[in-house]
Amino acid sequence: MSAVRVFVSRDTAAVALGADELAAALQHHAANLGIAIELIRPGSRGMVWLEPLLEVEIGGQRTGYGPVSADQVPALLAAGVLDGAPHAARLGPVEELPWMTRQERLTFQRVGRIDPVSVASYVAAGGYSGLTRALGMSGAQIVQEVTDSGLRGRGGA
């Protein structure tokens, strides 16, 4: 049986609100119960009012529970949240939350979705695709691409 992927932000606001304690409690209690989890510490999705936010990946979709605290972990695990079970803190699929669906994330599209210290996670989410494409182009083609984009400002701002 593969490990259940769980996500707890390592963002400063989330940490200030107890994310580190939540992550430690998840690891501790899951190990005591013989439950294999893969804890991933991405950046925050920006929903600070829900931090610490626990996301559990089930069938490729992440279900959110929040805000939750370290002292709630035994009850959360007993309720079956690692299987997506109902719970008072259950928010549902994170990508379908109204605050998320109203956004078009450009610069921060990967925040909260990947492990920021894992190159493999970044590449799997399409990271370096622009660099890879540029490496297959000539210098003149790159200059033309930038010119055609309409990019203005010093340093690409």
mmCIF file of C-alpha atoms in Angstrom:
data_model
loop_
_atom_site.group_PDB
_atom_site.id
_atom_site.type_symbol
_atom_site.label_atom_id
_atom_site.label_comp_id
_atom_site.label_asym_id
_atom_site.label_seq_id
_atom_site.Cartn_x
_atom_site.Cartn_y
_atom_site.Cartn_z
ATOM 1 C CA MET A 1 0.000 0.000 0.000
ATOM 2 C CA SER A 2 1.392 3.389 -0.960
ATOM 3 C CA ALA A 3 1.702 6.294 1.416
ATOM 4 C CA VAL A 4 -1.104 8.818 1.610
ATOM 5 C CA ARG A 5 0.112 12.195 0.404
ATOM 6 C CA VAL A 6 -0.687 14.990 2.854
ATOM 7 C CA PHE A 7 0.140 18.663 2.481
ATOM 8 C CA VAL A 8 0.722 21.168 5.288
ATOM 9 C CA SER A 9 2.070 24.599 4.362
ATOM 10 C CA ARG A 10 5.507 25.739 5.480
ATOM 11 C CA ASP A 11 4.588 29.357 4.704
ATOM 12 C CA THR A 12 5.441 31.864 7.432
ATOM 13 C CA ALA A 13 1.807 32.652 8.242
ATOM 14 C CA ALA A 14 0.875 28.969 8.405
ATOM 15 C CA VAL A 15 3.860 28.220 10.633
ATOM 16 C CA ALA A 16 2.905 31.104 12.935
ATOM 17 C CA LEU A 17 -0.573 29.585 13.193
ATOM 18 C CA GLY A 18 0.697 26.084 14.088
ATOM 19 C CA ALA A 19 1.533 24.317 10.803
ATOM 20 C CA ASP A 20 4.833 22.893 12.102
ATOM 21 C CA GLU A 21 3.108 21.430 15.144
ATOM 22 C CA LEU A 22 0.359 20.013 12.906
ATOM 23 C CA ALA A 23 2.913 18.403 10.592
ATOM 24 C CA ALA A 24 4.826 16.877 13.509
ATOM 25 C CA ALA A 25 1.624 15.546 15.081
ATOM 26 C CA LEU A 26 0.537 13.992 11.773
ATOM 27 C CA GLN A 27 3.865 12.204 11.400
ATOM 28 C CA HIS A 28 3.881 11.044 15.016
ATOM 29 C CA HIS A 29 0.305 9.777 15.218
ATOM 30 C CA ALA A 30 0.302 8.219 11.743
ATOM 31 C CA ALA A 31 3.510 6.321 12.586
ATOM 32 C CA ASN A 32 2.002 5.111 15.876
ATOM 33 C CA LEU A 33 -1.021 3.817 13.955
ATOM 34 C CA GLY A 34 1.124 2.211 11.262
ATOM 35 C CA ILE A 35 -0.235 4.543 8.603
ATOM 36 C CA ALA A 36 2.215 5.482 5.861
ATOM 37 C CA ILE A 37 2.027 9.160 4.937
ATOM 38 C CA GLU A 38 4.130 11.289 2.638
ATOM 39 C CA LEU A 39 4.218 14.742 4.192
ATOM 40 C CA ILE A 40 4.750 17.552 1.698
ATOM 41 C CA ARG A 41 5.362 21.095 2.919
ATOM 42 C CA PRO A 42 4.415 23.516 0.103
ATOM 43 C CA GLY A 43 3.828 27.229 0.321
ATOM 44 C CA SER A 44 0.421 28.476 1.408
ATOM 45 C CA ARG A 45 -2.406 28.727 -1.099
ATOM 46 C CA GLY A 46 -3.152 32.127 0.426
ATOM 47 C CA MET A 47 -6.199 31.162 2.466
ATOM 48 C CA VAL A 48 -4.663 32.277 5.757
ATOM 49 C CA TRP A 49 -8.039 32.149 7.526
ATOM 50 C CA LEU A 50 -7.937 28.353 6.995
ATOM 51 C CA GLU A 51 -4.398 27.820 8.283
ATOM 52 C CA PRO A 52 -3.180 25.462 9.348
ATOM 53 C CA LEU A 53 -4.763 23.789 6.351
ATOM 54 C CA LEU A 54 -4.401 20.044 5.968
ATOM 55 C CA GLU A 55 -4.794 18.746 2.447
ATOM 56 C CA VAL A 56 -5.158 15.033 1.781
ATOM 57 C CA GLU A 57 -4.650 13.713 -1.743
ATOM 58 C CA ILE A 58 -7.299 11.159 -2.625
ATOM 59 C CA GLY A 59 -7.521 9.850 -6.175
ATOM 60 C CA GLY A 60 -5.381 12.710 -7.469
ATOM 61 C CA GLN A 61 -7.612 15.349 -5.871
ATOM 62 C CA ARG A 62 -6.728 17.246 -2.725
ATOM 63 C CA THR A 63 -9.377 17.527 -0.035
ATOM 64 C CA GLY A 64 -8.907 20.275 2.515
ATOM 65 C CA TYR A 65 -9.511 20.284 6.254
ATOM 66 C CA GLY A 66 -9.053 23.505 8.100
ATOM 67 C CA PRO A 67 -8.239 25.229 10.129
ATOM 68 C CA VAL A 68 -6.976 22.286 12.160
ATOM 69 C CA SER A 69 -4.523 22.106 15.041
ATOM 70 C CA ALA A 70 -2.048 19.520 16.259
ATOM 71 C CA ASP A 71 -4.287 18.492 19.148
ATOM 72 C CA GLN A 72 -7.028 17.550 16.662
ATOM 73 C CA VAL A 73 -4.850 15.027 14.803
ATOM 74 C CA PRO A 74 -5.844 11.892 16.760
ATOM 75 C CA ALA A 75 -9.547 12.636 16.206
ATOM 76 C CA LEU A 76 -8.954 13.504 12.535
ATOM 77 C CA LEU A 77 -7.144 10.229 11.926
ATOM 78 C CA ALA A 78 -9.755 8.250 13.881
ATOM 79 C CA ALA A 79 -12.486 9.860 11.764
ATOM 80 C CA GLY A 80 -10.727 8.663 8.605
ATOM 81 C CA VAL A 81 -9.744 11.960 7.026
ATOM 82 C CA LEU A 82 -6.872 10.234 5.217
ATOM 83 C CA ASP A 83 -9.613 8.499 3.220
ATOM 84 C CA GLY A 84 -11.590 11.737 2.716
ATOM 85 C CA ALA A 85 -14.108 11.004 5.459
ATOM 86 C CA PRO A 86 -16.616 13.609 6.591
ATOM 87 C CA HIS A 87 -15.497 15.795 9.469
ATOM 88 C CA ALA A 88 -16.537 19.180 10.812
ATOM 89 C CA ALA A 89 -13.299 20.675 9.433
ATOM 90 C CA ARG A 90 -13.749 19.164 5.962
ATOM 91 C CA LEU A 91 -13.808 21.849 3.278
ATOM 92 C CA GLY A 92 -13.989 19.611 0.225
ATOM 93 C CA PRO A 93 -11.781 19.657 -2.860
ATOM 94 C CA VAL A 94 -9.446 22.632 -2.450
ATOM 95 C CA GLU A 95 -9.402 23.507 -6.163
ATOM 96 C CA GLU A 96 -13.211 23.813 -6.040
ATOM 97 C CA LEU A 97 -13.405 26.195 -3.072
ATOM 98 C CA PRO A 98 -15.071 29.458 -4.166
ATOM 99 C CA TRP A 99 -12.030 31.555 -3.250
ATOM 100 C CA MET A 100 -9.847 29.366 -5.463
ATOM 101 C CA THR A 101 -12.199 29.143 -8.438
ATOM 102 C CA ARG A 102 -12.393 32.947 -8.733
ATOM 103 C CA GLN A 103 -8.630 33.181 -9.297
ATOM 104 C CA GLU A 104 -6.368 32.957 -12.292
ATOM 105 C CA ARG A 105 -2.955 32.326 -10.817
ATOM 106 C CA LEU A 106 -0.057 33.197 -13.061
ATOM 107 C CA THR A 107 3.106 33.931 -11.108
ATOM 108 C CA PHE A 108 1.996 31.855 -8.130
ATOM 109 C CA GLN A 109 0.291 29.032 -10.020
ATOM 110 C CA ARG A 110 2.468 26.350 -8.383
ATOM 111 C CA VAL A 111 2.365 27.738 -4.835
ATOM 112 C CA GLY A 112 0.599 25.318 -2.548
ATOM 113 C CA ARG A 113 0.665 22.633 -5.212
ATOM 114 C CA ILE A 114 4.292 21.488 -5.234
ATOM 115 C CA ASP A 115 7.076 20.915 -2.735
ATOM 116 C CA PRO A 116 9.194 24.077 -3.083
ATOM 117 C CA VAL A 117 12.430 22.288 -2.166
ATOM 118 C CA SER A 118 11.963 19.416 -4.643
ATOM 119 C CA VAL A 119 13.293 19.900 -8.161
ATOM 120 C CA ALA A 120 11.464 16.730 -9.256
ATOM 121 C CA SER A 121 8.164 18.204 -8.002
ATOM 122 C CA TYR A 122 8.854 21.436 -9.910
ATOM 123 C CA VAL A 123 9.728 19.619 -13.142
ATOM 124 C CA ALA A 124 6.661 17.365 -12.850
ATOM 125 C CA ALA A 125 4.507 20.528 -12.664
ATOM 126 C CA GLY A 126 6.011 21.934 -15.869
ATOM 127 C CA GLY A 127 8.963 23.758 -14.340
ATOM 128 C CA TYR A 128 11.887 24.509 -16.643
ATOM 129 C CA SER A 129 9.697 24.027 -19.734
ATOM 130 C CA GLY A 130 10.468 27.580 -20.895
ATOM 131 C CA LEU A 131 14.182 27.051 -20.365
ATOM 132 C CA THR A 132 14.051 23.739 -22.219
ATOM 133 C CA ARG A 133 12.268 25.439 -25.106
ATOM 134 C CA ALA A 134 14.773 28.325 -25.136
ATOM 135 C CA LEU A 135 17.718 25.931 -25.222
ATOM 136 C CA GLY A 136 16.376 24.620 -28.540
ATOM 137 C CA MET A 137 16.229 28.115 -30.051
ATOM 138 C CA SER A 138 18.882 30.357 -31.561
ATOM 139 C CA GLY A 139 19.799 33.655 -29.939
ATOM 140 C CA ALA A 140 17.936 35.524 -32.680
ATOM 141 C CA GLN A 141 14.816 33.420 -32.102
ATOM 142 C CA ILE A 142 14.930 34.184 -28.377
ATOM 143 C CA VAL A 143 15.269 37.917 -29.043
ATOM 144 C CA GLN A 144 12.347 37.732 -31.480
ATOM 145 C CA GLU A 145 10.249 35.811 -28.915
ATOM 146 C CA VAL A 146 10.849 38.502 -26.281
ATOM 147 C CA THR A 147 10.156 41.269 -28.800
ATOM 148 C CA ASP A 148 6.923 39.612 -29.954
ATOM 149 C CA SER A 149 5.784 39.137 -26.341
ATOM 150 C CA GLY A 150 5.672 42.893 -25.764
ATOM 151 C CA LEU A 151 7.611 42.495 -22.522
ATOM 152 C CA ARG A 152 8.770 45.878 -21.226
ATOM 153 C CA GLY A 153 10.800 47.150 -18.313
ATOM 154 C CA ARG A 154 14.195 46.552 -16.819
ATOM 155 C CA GLY A 155 14.829 43.018 -15.730
ATOM 156 C CA GLY A 156 11.649 41.804 -17.400
ATOM 157 C CA ALA A 157 9.309 43.676 -15.064
#
